[in-house]
Coordinates of C-alpha atoms in Angstrom, one line a residue:
M11 CA 0.0 0.0 0.0
T12 CA 1.4 3.4 -1.0
S13 CA 1.1 6.7 1.0
N14 CA 0.4 10.2 -0.2
A15 CA 2.1 13.4 1.1
R16 CA -0.1 13.5 4.3
G17 CA 1.0 10.0 5.1
T18 CA -2.5 8.6 4.5
P19 CA -2.6 5.3 2.5
T20 CA -3.7 5.9 -1.1
G21 CA -6.4 3.2 -1.0
V22 CA -8.1 4.9 2.0
D23 CA -8.2 8.2 0.1
E24 CA -9.7 6.5 -2.9
K25 CA -12.4 5.0 -0.7
R26 CA -13.1 8.4 0.9
E27 CA -13.3 10.0 -2.5
K28 CA -16.0 7.4 -3.6
V29 CA -18.3 8.1 -0.6
P30 CA -19.6 11.4 -1.9
G31 CA -20.3 9.9 -5.3
R32 CA -22.4 7.2 -3.6
K33 CA -24.4 9.8 -1.7
E34 CA -25.0 11.7 -4.9
S35 CA -26.3 8.5 -6.5
D36 CA -28.6 7.9 -3.5
T37 CA -29.9 11.4 -3.8
S38 CA -30.6 10.8 -7.5
N39 CA -32.4 7.6 -6.8
V40 CA -34.6 9.3 -4.2
S41 CA -35.3 12.1 -6.7
Q42 CA -36.4 9.5 -9.3
I43 CA -38.6 7.8 -6.8
E44 CA -40.2 11.1 -5.8
N45 CA -40.8 12.0 -9.5
R46 CA -42.3 8.6 -10.1
A47 CA -44.5 9.0 -7.1
S48 CA -45.5 12.4 -8.3
R49 CA -46.5 11.0 -11.7
E50 CA -48.5 8.2 -10.1
H51 CA -50.2 10.7 -7.8
T52 CA -51.2 12.7 -10.9
L53 CA -52.5 9.6 -12.6
D54 CA -54.5 8.7 -9.5
E55 CA -55.9 12.2 -9.4
E56 CA -57.0 12.0 -13.0
H57 CA -58.5 8.5 -12.3
R58 CA -60.3 9.9 -9.3
R59 CA -61.7 12.8 -11.3
R60 CA -62.8 10.5 -14.1
L61 CA -64.7 8.3 -11.6
E62 CA -66.1 11.3 -9.9
A63 CA -67.3 12.6 -13.3
S64 CA -69.1 9.3 -13.8
A65 CA -70.7 9.6 -10.4
K66 CA -71.9 13.1 -11.2
L67 CA -73.3 11.9 -14.5
E68 CA -75.3 9.2 -12.6
N69 CA -77.1 11.8 -10.4
P70 CA -75.7 15.3 -11.1
L71 CA -78.3 17.1 -9.0
G72 CA -78.5 14.7 -6.0
H73 CA -76.6 16.9 -3.6
L74 CA -78.9 20.0 -4.0
T75 CA -81.9 20.8 -1.8
P76 CA -85.3 21.4 -3.3
E77 CA -84.9 25.2 -2.7
Q78 CA -81.6 25.2 -4.5
L79 CA -83.0 23.2 -7.4
A80 CA -86.0 25.6 -7.8
Q81 CA -83.6 28.5 -7.9
R82 CA -81.5 26.8 -10.5
G83 CA -84.6 26.3 -12.6
E84 CA -85.4 30.0 -12.4
D85 CA -81.7 30.9 -13.1
F86 CA -81.9 28.7 -16.3
C87 CA -84.9 30.7 -17.5
A88 CA -83.2 34.0 -16.7
K89 CA -80.0 33.0 -18.4
H90 CA -81.6 31.9 -21.6
G91 CA -84.4 34.5 -22.0
L92 CA -87.4 32.4 -21.0
T93 CA -89.6 35.1 -19.5
D94 CA -93.1 33.6 -19.7
E95 CA -94.5 32.9 -16.2
A96 CA -95.8 29.5 -17.2
D97 CA -92.3 28.5 -18.5
I98 CA -90.6 29.8 -15.3
R99 CA -93.0 27.8 -13.2
A100 CA -92.4 24.7 -15.3
F101 CA -88.6 25.0 -15.0
R102 CA -88.8 25.6 -11.2
L103 CA -90.9 22.5 -10.7
G104 CA -89.1 20.5 -13.4
A105 CA -85.7 21.1 -11.8
M106 CA -87.0 19.9 -8.4
I107 CA -88.4 16.7 -10.0
A108 CA -85.1 16.1 -11.9
G109 CA -83.0 16.6 -8.8
D110 CA -85.1 14.1 -6.8
M111 CA -84.6 11.3 -9.3
N112 CA -88.2 11.9 -10.6
K113 CA -89.8 11.4 -7.1
Y114 CA -92.4 14.0 -7.8
D115 CA -94.6 12.9 -4.9
T116 CA -92.7 15.3 -2.6
V117 CA -92.9 18.3 -5.0
D118 CA -95.7 20.8 -4.1
G119 CA -97.4 22.9 -6.7
L120 CA -98.1 20.3 -9.4
T121 CA -101.6 20.2 -10.9
A122 CA -103.7 17.0 -11.0
R123 CA -103.2 16.8 -14.7
E124 CA -99.4 17.0 -14.3
R125 CA -99.4 14.3 -11.6
E126 CA -101.5 12.1 -13.8
V127 CA -99.1 12.5 -16.8
L128 CA -96.1 11.8 -14.6
D129 CA -97.8 8.7 -13.2
R130 CA -98.4 7.4 -16.7
E131 CA -94.8 7.7 -17.6
I132 CA -94.2 4.8 -15.3
T133 CA -97.5 2.8 -15.6
H134 CA -98.0 3.4 -19.3
K135 CA -94.6 4.2 -20.8
W136 CA -95.9 3.9 -24.3
S137 CA -98.5 6.7 -23.7
N138 CA -96.8 9.7 -25.4
P139 CA -97.7 12.6 -27.7
P140 CA -98.3 11.8 -31.5
M141 CA -95.2 13.8 -32.4
L142 CA -92.9 11.4 -30.4
Y143 CA -94.5 8.5 -32.3
A144 CA -93.7 10.4 -35.6
V145 CA -90.1 10.3 -34.5
I146 CA -90.3 6.6 -33.7
V147 CA -91.9 6.0 -37.2
I148 CA -89.0 7.9 -38.8
C149 CA -86.4 5.8 -36.9
S150 CA -88.3 2.6 -37.7
L151 CA -88.3 3.4 -41.4
C152 CA -84.6 4.3 -41.3
A153 CA -84.0 0.8 -39.8
A154 CA -86.2 -0.8 -42.6
V155 CA -84.1 1.1 -45.2
Q156 CA -81.0 -0.4 -43.6
G157 CA -82.4 -3.9 -43.7
M158 CA -83.7 -3.6 -47.3
D159 CA -80.4 -2.2 -48.5
E160 CA -78.7 -5.3 -47.2
T161 CA -81.0 -8.0 -48.6
V162 CA -82.5 -6.9 -51.9
V163 CA -79.1 -7.9 -53.4
N164 CA -79.7 -11.5 -52.2
G165 CA -82.2 -12.2 -55.0
A166 CA -80.9 -9.8 -57.6
Q167 CA -77.4 -11.1 -57.7
G168 CA -78.6 -14.4 -59.2
F169 CA -79.5 -12.4 -62.3
Y170 CA -77.0 -9.6 -62.6
K171 CA -73.9 -11.8 -62.1
T172 CA -74.7 -13.6 -65.3
Q173 CA -75.5 -10.4 -67.2
F174 CA -72.2 -8.8 -65.9
G175 CA -70.1 -11.9 -66.8
I176 CA -69.1 -12.7 -63.2
G177 CA -71.4 -15.8 -62.8
D178 CA -69.1 -18.7 -63.5
P179 CA -69.2 -20.9 -60.4
D180 CA -65.8 -22.5 -61.3
S181 CA -64.0 -19.2 -61.8
Q182 CA -62.1 -17.9 -58.9
R183 CA -62.0 -14.4 -60.5
D184 CA -65.8 -14.3 -60.8
S185 CA -66.3 -15.4 -57.2
W186 CA -64.1 -12.6 -55.9
L187 CA -65.6 -10.0 -58.1
L188 CA -69.1 -11.0 -57.1
G189 CA -68.1 -10.8 -53.4
L190 CA -66.4 -7.4 -54.0
T191 CA -69.5 -6.0 -55.7
N192 CA -71.8 -7.1 -52.8
A193 CA -69.3 -5.9 -50.2
A194 CA -68.9 -2.4 -51.7
P195 CA -71.3 -0.5 -49.3
Y196 CA -69.9 -2.0 -46.2
I197 CA -66.3 -1.3 -47.3
C198 CA -67.4 2.3 -47.7
C199 CA -69.1 2.3 -44.3
A200 CA -66.0 1.0 -42.5
F201 CA -63.5 3.3 -44.0
A202 CA -65.5 6.5 -44.8
G203 CA -69.3 6.5 -44.1
C204 CA -69.2 5.8 -40.3
W205 CA -66.5 8.5 -39.8
L206 CA -68.7 11.1 -41.5
T207 CA -71.3 10.8 -38.7
E208 CA -69.8 13.3 -36.3
P209 CA -69.1 16.2 -38.8
M210 CA -72.5 15.7 -40.4
N211 CA -74.3 15.8 -37.1
K212 CA -72.4 18.9 -36.1
A213 CA -73.2 20.7 -39.3
F214 CA -76.7 19.5 -40.2
G215 CA -78.2 18.2 -36.9
R216 CA -79.9 14.8 -36.4
R217 CA -82.7 15.5 -38.8
G218 CA -80.4 16.9 -41.5
T219 CA -78.1 13.9 -41.2
V220 CA -81.0 11.4 -41.5
F221 CA -82.4 13.4 -44.5
I222 CA -79.1 13.5 -46.3
S223 CA -78.2 9.9 -45.6
C224 CA -81.6 8.6 -46.8
L225 CA -81.4 10.9 -49.8
V226 CA -78.0 9.3 -50.7
S227 CA -79.4 5.8 -50.0
A228 CA -82.4 6.5 -52.3
A229 CA -80.2 7.9 -55.1
A230 CA -77.8 5.0 -54.8
C231 CA -80.6 2.4 -54.9
F232 CA -82.0 4.2 -58.0
W233 CA -78.5 4.3 -59.6
Q234 CA -78.0 0.5 -59.0
G235 CA -81.0 -0.2 -61.2
F236 CA -79.3 1.5 -64.2
T237 CA -75.9 -0.3 -64.1
N238 CA -74.7 -2.6 -66.9
T239 CA -71.2 -3.7 -65.7
W240 CA -69.9 -5.2 -62.5
W241 CA -67.6 -2.2 -61.9
H242 CA -70.5 0.3 -62.4
M243 CA -72.5 -1.7 -59.9
F244 CA -69.5 -1.6 -57.5
I245 CA -69.4 2.2 -57.7
A246 CA -73.1 2.6 -57.2
R247 CA -73.1 0.3 -54.2
F248 CA -70.0 2.0 -52.8
A249 CA -71.9 5.3 -52.9
L250 CA -74.7 3.5 -51.0
G251 CA -72.3 3.2 -48.0
F252 CA -72.3 7.0 -47.6
G253 CA -76.0 6.7 -46.8
I254 CA -75.8 3.5 -44.7
G255 CA -72.9 4.6 -42.4
P256 CA -74.2 8.0 -41.0
K257 CA -77.8 6.7 -40.9
S258 CA -76.9 3.6 -38.8
A259 CA -75.1 5.7 -36.2
T260 CA -77.4 8.8 -36.1
T261 CA -80.9 7.3 -36.0
P262 CA -80.6 5.5 -32.6
I263 CA -79.1 8.7 -31.1
F264 CA -81.9 10.8 -32.6
A265 CA -84.6 8.5 -31.1
A266 CA -82.9 8.3 -27.7
E267 CA -82.4 12.1 -27.4
C268 CA -86.1 12.7 -28.2
S269 CA -87.5 10.0 -25.9
P270 CA -88.4 9.9 -22.2
P271 CA -85.9 8.0 -20.1
K272 CA -88.2 5.1 -19.5
L273 CA -88.5 4.5 -23.2
R274 CA -84.9 4.8 -24.3
G275 CA -83.9 1.2 -23.8
A276 CA -86.9 -0.1 -25.7
L277 CA -86.1 2.2 -28.6
V278 CA -82.5 0.8 -28.9
M279 CA -84.2 -2.6 -29.3
Q280 CA -86.6 -1.1 -31.9
W281 CA -83.7 -0.3 -34.2
Q282 CA -82.6 -4.0 -34.3
M283 CA -86.2 -5.2 -34.6
W284 CA -87.1 -3.0 -37.5
T285 CA -83.8 -3.7 -39.2
A286 CA -84.8 -7.3 -39.1
F287 CA -88.2 -6.3 -40.6
G288 CA -86.4 -4.5 -43.4
I289 CA -84.3 -7.6 -44.0
M290 CA -87.6 -9.5 -44.4
M291 CA -89.1 -6.9 -46.7
G292 CA -86.0 -7.1 -48.9
Y293 CA -86.7 -10.8 -49.4
V294 CA -90.4 -9.9 -50.1
M295 CA -89.3 -7.5 -52.9
D296 CA -87.0 -10.1 -54.4
L297 CA -89.9 -12.5 -54.6
A298 CA -92.4 -9.9 -55.8
F299 CA -90.3 -8.8 -58.8
F300 CA -89.0 -12.3 -59.7
E301 CA -91.3 -13.0 -62.7
V302 CA -91.3 -9.4 -64.1
P303 CA -90.5 -9.9 -67.8
D304 CA -87.9 -7.8 -69.7
L305 CA -89.3 -4.9 -71.8
S306 CA -88.0 -3.9 -75.2
G307 CA -84.5 -2.5 -74.7
I308 CA -84.4 -3.3 -71.0
I309 CA -82.5 -6.5 -70.0
G310 CA -82.9 -7.7 -66.5
L311 CA -85.8 -5.5 -65.5
N312 CA -86.7 -7.9 -62.6
W313 CA -83.4 -7.5 -60.8
R314 CA -83.3 -3.7 -61.5
L315 CA -86.6 -3.3 -59.8
M316 CA -85.4 -5.4 -56.9
M317 CA -82.3 -3.2 -56.4
G318 CA -84.3 0.0 -56.7
S319 CA -87.1 -1.1 -54.4
A320 CA -85.1 -0.2 -51.3
L321 CA -85.5 3.5 -52.1
I322 CA -89.2 3.4 -51.2
P323 CA -88.8 3.7 -47.4
A324 CA -85.9 6.1 -47.8
V325 CA -88.1 8.5 -49.9
F326 CA -90.8 8.3 -47.1
V327 CA -88.2 9.3 -44.5
C328 CA -87.0 12.2 -46.6
A329 CA -90.6 13.4 -47.1
M330 CA -91.5 13.1 -43.4
V331 CA -88.4 13.9 -41.3
Y332 CA -88.7 17.7 -41.4
F333 CA -92.2 17.5 -40.0
T334 CA -90.7 16.2 -36.8
P335 CA -88.8 18.3 -34.3
E336 CA -85.0 18.3 -34.1
S337 CA -83.2 16.7 -31.2
P338 CA -83.4 19.0 -28.2
R339 CA -80.0 17.9 -27.1
W340 CA -78.5 18.9 -30.4
Y341 CA -80.0 22.4 -30.0
L342 CA -78.4 22.6 -26.6
T343 CA -75.0 21.9 -28.0
K344 CA -75.5 24.9 -30.3
N345 CA -76.7 27.1 -27.4
R346 CA -80.2 27.4 -29.0
H347 CA -82.1 26.9 -25.8
H348 CA -85.3 28.5 -27.1
D349 CA -85.4 26.0 -30.0
A350 CA -84.6 23.2 -27.7
Y351 CA -87.5 24.0 -25.4
R352 CA -89.9 24.4 -28.3
A353 CA -88.8 21.0 -29.7
I354 CA -89.1 19.1 -26.5
S355 CA -92.5 20.7 -25.7
Q356 CA -93.8 19.0 -28.9
L357 CA -92.5 15.6 -27.6
R358 CA -94.1 15.8 -24.1
F359 CA -97.6 16.2 -22.9
E360 CA -96.9 18.9 -20.2
K361 CA -94.5 21.8 -19.9
V362 CA -93.3 20.4 -16.6
Q363 CA -92.1 17.2 -18.3
A364 CA -90.4 19.2 -21.1
A365 CA -88.7 21.6 -18.6
R366 CA -87.6 18.6 -16.4
D367 CA -86.0 16.7 -19.3
L368 CA -84.4 19.8 -20.9
F369 CA -83.0 21.1 -17.6
Y370 CA -81.5 17.6 -16.9
M371 CA -80.1 17.4 -20.4
D372 CA -78.4 20.7 -20.0
T373 CA -76.9 19.7 -16.7
L374 CA -75.5 16.5 -18.1
L375 CA -74.1 18.4 -21.1
Q376 CA -72.2 20.8 -18.9
I377 CA -70.7 17.9 -16.9
E378 CA -69.8 16.1 -20.1
K379 CA -68.0 19.3 -21.3
E380 CA -66.0 19.3 -18.0
T381 CA -64.9 15.7 -18.5
M382 CA -63.5 16.5 -21.9
N383 CA -60.8 18.5 -20.1
I384 CA -59.7 15.6 -17.8
G385 CA -56.4 13.9 -18.6
Q386 CA -55.1 13.2 -22.0
S387 CA -56.4 12.7 -25.6
K388 CA -59.6 10.7 -25.5
I389 CA -58.4 8.3 -28.2
K390 CA -55.3 7.7 -26.1
E391 CA -57.4 7.2 -23.0
L392 CA -59.4 4.5 -24.9
L393 CA -56.2 2.4 -24.9
T394 CA -54.3 3.4 -21.8
I395 CA -57.0 3.7 -19.1
R396 CA -57.9 0.2 -17.9
R397 CA -61.6 0.8 -17.4
N398 CA -61.9 2.1 -21.0
R399 CA -59.6 -0.5 -22.4
N400 CA -61.6 -3.4 -20.9
A401 CA -64.9 -1.8 -22.2
M402 CA -63.3 -1.4 -25.7
L403 CA -62.2 -5.1 -25.7
A404 CA -65.6 -6.3 -24.7
S405 CA -67.4 -4.1 -27.2
E406 CA -65.1 -5.1 -30.0
I407 CA -65.6 -8.8 -29.2
V408 CA -69.4 -8.6 -29.5
M409 CA -69.2 -6.4 -32.6
F410 CA -66.7 -8.7 -34.4
M411 CA -68.7 -11.8 -33.4
Q412 CA -71.9 -10.2 -34.7
Q413 CA -70.4 -10.6 -38.1
F414 CA -68.2 -13.7 -37.7
C415 CA -71.1 -15.7 -36.2
G416 CA -72.0 -16.1 -39.9
V417 CA -75.4 -14.5 -40.0
N418 CA -74.7 -12.2 -42.9
A419 CA -73.3 -15.0 -45.1
I420 CA -76.9 -16.3 -44.8
A421 CA -78.6 -12.9 -45.1
Y422 CA -76.7 -12.0 -48.3
Y423 CA -76.3 -15.4 -50.0
S424 CA -79.2 -17.5 -48.7
T425 CA -80.8 -17.7 -52.1
E426 CA -77.5 -19.0 -53.6
I427 CA -77.2 -21.5 -50.7
F428 CA -80.7 -22.9 -51.2
I429 CA -80.1 -23.1 -55.0
E430 CA -77.0 -25.1 -54.4
S431 CA -78.9 -27.4 -52.0
G432 CA -81.4 -28.3 -54.7
F433 CA -84.1 -25.6 -54.6
S434 CA -85.3 -24.0 -57.8
T435 CA -84.5 -20.2 -58.0
Q436 CA -88.0 -19.2 -57.1
S437 CA -88.3 -21.8 -54.3
A438 CA -84.9 -20.5 -53.0
L439 CA -86.3 -17.0 -52.8
V440 CA -89.3 -18.3 -50.8
A441 CA -87.0 -20.2 -48.5
S442 CA -84.9 -17.0 -48.0
L443 CA -88.1 -15.1 -47.1
G444 CA -88.7 -17.8 -44.5
F445 CA -85.3 -17.0 -42.9
G446 CA -86.3 -13.3 -42.9
I447 CA -89.6 -14.0 -41.2
V448 CA -87.8 -16.1 -38.5
N449 CA -85.2 -13.4 -38.0
F450 CA -87.9 -10.8 -37.4
L451 CA -90.3 -12.8 -35.2
F452 CA -87.6 -14.1 -32.9
A453 CA -86.1 -10.6 -32.4
L454 CA -89.3 -9.8 -30.5
P455 CA -88.5 -11.9 -27.4
A456 CA -85.3 -9.9 -26.9
F457 CA -87.4 -7.0 -25.5
Y458 CA -87.9 -9.3 -22.5
T459 CA -84.8 -11.5 -22.4
I460 CA -82.1 -8.9 -22.8
D461 CA -83.0 -7.2 -19.4
T462 CA -84.0 -10.3 -17.5
F463 CA -81.7 -13.1 -18.7
G464 CA -78.8 -10.7 -19.2
R465 CA -76.4 -9.9 -22.0
R466 CA -73.6 -12.2 -21.0
N467 CA -75.9 -15.2 -20.3
L468 CA -77.8 -14.7 -23.6
L469 CA -74.5 -14.9 -25.5
L470 CA -73.1 -17.8 -23.5
T471 CA -76.3 -19.7 -24.3
T472 CA -76.7 -18.8 -28.0
F473 CA -73.1 -19.1 -29.2
P474 CA -72.9 -22.9 -28.7
L475 CA -76.4 -23.4 -30.2
M476 CA -75.4 -21.3 -33.3
S477 CA -72.3 -23.4 -33.7
I478 CA -74.3 -26.6 -33.5
F479 CA -76.8 -25.4 -36.1
L480 CA -74.1 -24.2 -38.5
F481 CA -72.3 -27.5 -38.2
F482 CA -75.6 -29.2 -38.8
T483 CA -76.3 -27.1 -41.9
G484 CA -72.8 -27.7 -43.4
F485 CA -72.8 -31.4 -42.7
S486 CA -76.3 -31.7 -44.3
F487 CA -74.7 -31.0 -47.7
W488 CA -73.3 -34.6 -47.4
I489 CA -76.8 -36.0 -47.5
P490 CA -77.3 -37.4 -51.0
E491 CA -78.7 -34.7 -53.3
G492 CA -82.2 -35.0 -54.6
T493 CA -83.5 -36.4 -51.4
T494 CA -86.1 -34.7 -49.2
A495 CA -83.7 -35.0 -46.2
H496 CA -81.0 -33.1 -48.0
I497 CA -83.1 -30.0 -48.7
A498 CA -85.1 -30.2 -45.4
C499 CA -82.0 -30.5 -43.1
I500 CA -80.2 -27.6 -44.8
A501 CA -83.3 -25.4 -44.4
L502 CA -83.9 -26.5 -40.9
G503 CA -80.3 -25.8 -39.9
I504 CA -80.5 -22.2 -41.3
Y505 CA -83.9 -21.5 -39.7
M506 CA -82.8 -22.8 -36.3
F507 CA -79.7 -20.7 -36.5
G508 CA -81.9 -17.6 -37.1
V509 CA -84.1 -18.6 -34.1
V510 CA -81.1 -18.5 -31.7
Y511 CA -79.3 -15.6 -33.4
S512 CA -82.2 -13.1 -33.2
P513 CA -82.6 -12.8 -29.4
G514 CA -78.9 -13.1 -28.7
E515 CA -76.1 -11.9 -30.9
G516 CA -78.6 -9.9 -33.0
P517 CA -79.6 -7.2 -30.4
V518 CA -76.9 -7.5 -27.8
P519 CA -73.8 -5.9 -29.6
F520 CA -75.3 -2.4 -30.1
T521 CA -77.0 -2.4 -26.7
Y522 CA -73.8 -3.6 -24.9
S523 CA -71.5 -1.2 -26.7
A524 CA -73.7 1.7 -26.0
E525 CA -73.7 1.1 -22.2
A526 CA -70.1 -0.2 -21.7
Y527 CA -68.2 3.0 -22.4
P528 CA -68.2 6.0 -20.0
L529 CA -70.4 8.8 -21.2
Y530 CA -67.5 11.2 -21.8
I531 CA -65.8 8.8 -24.3
R532 CA -68.9 7.1 -25.6
P533 CA -69.1 8.8 -29.1
I534 CA -65.5 7.7 -29.9
G535 CA -66.2 4.2 -28.6
M536 CA -69.4 3.9 -30.6
S537 CA -67.8 5.1 -33.8
L538 CA -65.1 2.4 -33.4
A539 CA -67.8 -0.2 -32.7
T540 CA -69.9 0.7 -35.7
A541 CA -66.8 0.8 -38.0
T542 CA -65.8 -2.6 -36.7
T543 CA -69.1 -4.3 -37.5
W544 CA -69.2 -2.8 -41.0
L545 CA -65.6 -3.7 -41.7
F546 CA -66.1 -7.4 -40.9
N547 CA -69.5 -7.3 -42.6
S548 CA -67.6 -6.4 -45.8
V549 CA -65.1 -9.2 -45.1
I550 CA -68.0 -11.8 -44.9
S551 CA -69.7 -10.4 -48.0
L552 CA -66.4 -10.3 -50.0
T553 CA -65.1 -13.8 -49.1
W554 CA -68.2 -16.1 -48.9
P555 CA -68.4 -16.9 -52.7
A556 CA -64.6 -17.7 -52.9
M557 CA -64.8 -19.6 -49.6
V558 CA -67.6 -21.9 -50.9
Q559 CA -65.7 -22.5 -54.1
A560 CA -62.5 -23.4 -52.3
W561 CA -63.8 -25.2 -49.2
T562 CA -67.3 -26.3 -50.4
A563 CA -70.4 -25.4 -48.4
Q564 CA -69.4 -27.9 -45.7
G565 CA -66.1 -26.2 -45.0
A566 CA -67.6 -22.7 -45.2
F567 CA -70.4 -23.3 -42.7
S568 CA -67.9 -25.2 -40.4
W569 CA -65.6 -22.2 -40.5
Y570 CA -68.2 -19.9 -39.0
A571 CA -69.4 -22.7 -36.7
A572 CA -65.9 -22.8 -35.3
W573 CA -65.9 -19.0 -34.8
N574 CA -69.0 -19.4 -32.7
M575 CA -67.1 -21.7 -30.4
A576 CA -64.4 -19.1 -30.2
G577 CA -67.0 -16.5 -29.5
F578 CA -68.2 -18.5 -26.5
V579 CA -64.7 -18.6 -25.1
L580 CA -64.1 -14.9 -25.7
V581 CA -67.4 -13.9 -24.0
L582 CA -66.8 -16.3 -21.1
L583 CA -63.3 -14.8 -20.4
F584 CA -63.6 -11.1 -21.3
L585 CA -67.2 -10.0 -21.2
P586 CA -68.6 -8.8 -17.8
E587 CA -72.3 -8.5 -17.4
T588 CA -73.8 -5.0 -17.7
K589 CA -77.5 -5.7 -17.1
E590 CA -79.2 -3.2 -14.8
K591 CA -75.9 -1.6 -13.8
T592 CA -75.6 2.1 -12.9
L593 CA -72.8 4.1 -14.3
E594 CA -70.9 3.8 -11.0
E595 CA -71.4 0.0 -11.0
L596 CA -70.2 -0.2 -14.6
D597 CA -67.0 1.7 -13.6
A598 CA -66.4 -1.0 -10.9
V599 CA -67.2 -3.9 -13.3
F600 CA -64.8 -2.8 -16.0
D601 CA -62.0 -1.3 -13.9
V602 CA -60.4 -4.6 -12.9
P603 CA -57.3 -6.4 -14.1
L604 CA -58.0 -8.5 -17.2
R605 CA -56.7 -11.6 -15.4
S606 CA -59.5 -11.2 -12.8
L607 CA -62.1 -11.4 -15.6
V608 CA -60.4 -14.5 -17.0
R609 CA -60.2 -16.2 -13.6
Y610 CA -63.9 -15.4 -13.1
G611 CA -64.9 -16.8 -16.5
I612 CA -63.0 -20.1 -15.8
A613 CA -64.5 -20.4 -12.3
Q614 CA -68.0 -19.7 -13.7
F615 CA -67.6 -22.4 -16.3
F616 CA -66.7 -25.0 -13.6
Y617 CA -69.4 -23.7 -11.3
F618 CA -72.0 -24.2 -14.1
W619 CA -70.7 -27.7 -14.8
G620 CA -70.6 -28.7 -11.2
H621 CA -73.9 -27.1 -10.1
Y622 CA -76.2 -27.8 -13.1
V623 CA -74.6 -30.9 -14.7
L624 CA -73.2 -32.8 -11.7
R625 CA -75.9 -31.4 -9.4
R626 CA -73.5 -30.3 -6.7
D627 CA -74.4 -27.7 -4.1
I628 CA -71.6 -25.2 -4.6
A629 CA -71.4 -21.5 -4.3
P630 CA -71.1 -19.3 -7.4
P631 CA -67.9 -17.4 -7.9
K632 CA -67.7 -13.8 -6.9
V633 CA -68.0 -11.3 -9.7
P634 CA -64.7 -9.2 -9.9
S635 CA -65.2 -5.6 -9.0
A636 CA -63.0 -2.5 -8.5
A637 CA -65.1 -1.4 -5.6
D638 CA -62.5 -2.5 -3.1
E639 CA -59.8 -0.4 -4.8
V640 CA -61.6 2.9 -5.1
A641 CA -64.7 3.2 -3.0
Y642 CA -67.0 6.2 -3.4
S643 CA -70.4 7.1 -2.2
E644 CA -73.3 8.5 -4.3
H645 CA -71.8 12.0 -4.1
Q646 CA -68.1 11.8 -3.3
F647 CA -65.2 9.5 -2.7
S648 CA -64.8 8.1 0.8
K649 CA -61.5 6.3 0.1
E650 CA -58.6 6.6 -2.3
Q651 CA -55.6 4.4 -2.9
T652 CA -52.4 6.1 -1.7
H653 CA -48.9 5.5 -3.1
D654 CA -45.8 6.0 -1.1
G655 CA -42.7 6.1 -3.3
A656 CA -40.4 5.3 -0.4
N657 CA -42.1 1.9 -0.1
R658 CA -40.7 0.9 -3.5
V659 CA -37.1 1.4 -2.4

C-alpha cells in the first residue's frame, strides 16, 4: 500500500473519494422515486376525477336541496331568456323533479293533470304525444331502409352476375368480383361512411343527417337499377355506403335524445327489430319482382326493380323527417335553448315534463364538457385507461362476433345457398323469405330476455347453439342430393340458426357497446364499434363466394361454426355482465385487471358444470369488481388508494 504526502494510504483516500459519489447516487435515486410517485399521484388524481365525473353523470343534482333546485330552474330561464311565467314555473318544478330522481310525490305545486301524466310515464310508458311517435316511425323506417339495402341484393345477384359476366361458379376471378360487388357499401361504411357521422351531425343536426343519408341511399338504390357492368354496380353500391354509415349511427341517437328516459332502452331494441323487418321486406321485394319480364331494350328489369325497391322507405323518410322536431340535445350543443325548449315541448304532454328533461339534459351536457378536459387525448385514453380498455375489448368482441357468427353470409347469400342445396330459384327466394320472417319474429322476445336473462348469459347460451346449427347445416350437404332429407335439413339448420341468433347476438352488440363506455368517451367508442361491425360485414360479403368455391359449403359453414365456439370462449373470459348496472357499477365492473375477468370466467364455467350438470351444491364465484380499490359514495369518494414512493425502495 502506498502513501500520499499526508501519510495517508492511497487506497483509503480513494475509498473516501468514492463516498460522496455514492451519496449523490442515493440522492438521484430518491429524486427519481419522488418523481415517479408524483407522476403516479397525478394519474391517480386523473383517475379519481374520471370516476367522480361518472358519479356526477349518474345523479348530477342529487346533492342539491329542493330550494336550490328551484332556484337553478329559475336561473336557467333568466340566463336563456325564457320570460313567460308558465315557463318559469315549469322549470322551477321541473328542476325539483329532476333533482329528486323523478320522485315527484314530494314536490308541491303540481296540478292534478301534471301528476297524472307523470304517473303514466311509469304505468303506461308507451303513452306519449303523437309527435314522439312520428319520430319513432321515422327511426323505424330508417332501420327498414337499412335492412332492405342489405338484402335486396340477395335475390338480384342471381340475375346480374350472369349479365355482368361474373357468374361462372368455377371461376375464382368471378367469385371474388361477385363478393367485392356485394361488399362495396360495407367497405365504404367501415373506412368512410361511419366516420362522417360526427361532422355531419355537427353541421346539419340529427334530422339533417338522417335526411341527407336517406337521400343518398335512395339515389344510390335508383342508380343501382341502371348499371350494366360489375364495376359500375360496384361504384353505385360503394356510394350507398355513404348513406348507410351515417344513418346507422345517427338514427338511434336521434330516437334516444327525443324519448323519455323510461322509453330509451326499448327504442334501442326497436332499431334492431325494424332492421330485421327491413331484411324480411328485402326478401319480399326479391320474390315480388322475380317474374317481371324484360321490356324492349331493358335487359334484367326484374333485378333492377329489386335493387331499386329499397329506395321506397328512404323516400318516405326524406318526405317526413322535417315535419318532426330536431333533437333538443343537439339544439343545446348549439346554445339554441329556445329552440330546444320548443322542440321538447312537442315531444311531451306537459311543460313540466319538457322543462324537467331539458334542464336535466343541459346539466348533463355541462358535466360532459367538464370531463373533456380531464387527462389526455380521448383516443389515447381509450387504450391506456384500464376501465376504458376493458370496455373497448368487450365491445369489439361482440361487434366482431356479430359478423363472424356467420349471420350475414346467410342474409346475403341464402338464395345461392338454397339453390346449391337443390331448390329452384323461385323456391330458394321463398326459403330466404322464411329466414327473414324467422329473423324478425324471434327478435321480438329480446325485449324481455335482454333485461331479464342478461347480455352475457344470452351470448353464452346462444353461441354454442349457433355453432351446432351451422355444423348441422354444413354437414347436411353430405346427405345425398335429390332427397327430401338433403333439402329439409339444410333449411332446418338455417332456420334454427336464425331462431337463436335473433334474441342473442342480434340485439346484444349495439346495446352492450352503448352502455359499456363511460359517457365522456362514448361517441368515440361507438364510432369504433360501428366501423368494426361494418368492416367485418364487408369481409363476410367479400369472401363467402370464394370460400364456398375453395372449401365447399361444408367447409364454409364449419368455418363460422368454429368461430361461434371461439365467441363462446371470448365472452366467457372477457365480457362482464352490464344488465341493470348504474354508471358507478359499470366503472367498478370494467376497472379490474383482465386476469381477474379471465379467472372469473373459468370459475363460472366449472361452477356451471358442477352445479347444473353434476348437481352439486356449490357457491357461485364472486364477480370481480374494483369497488375495493376505489370506494366512493353517491356524491363523493370516501377512500382513495395512496402510493408512497419510499415503499418501493
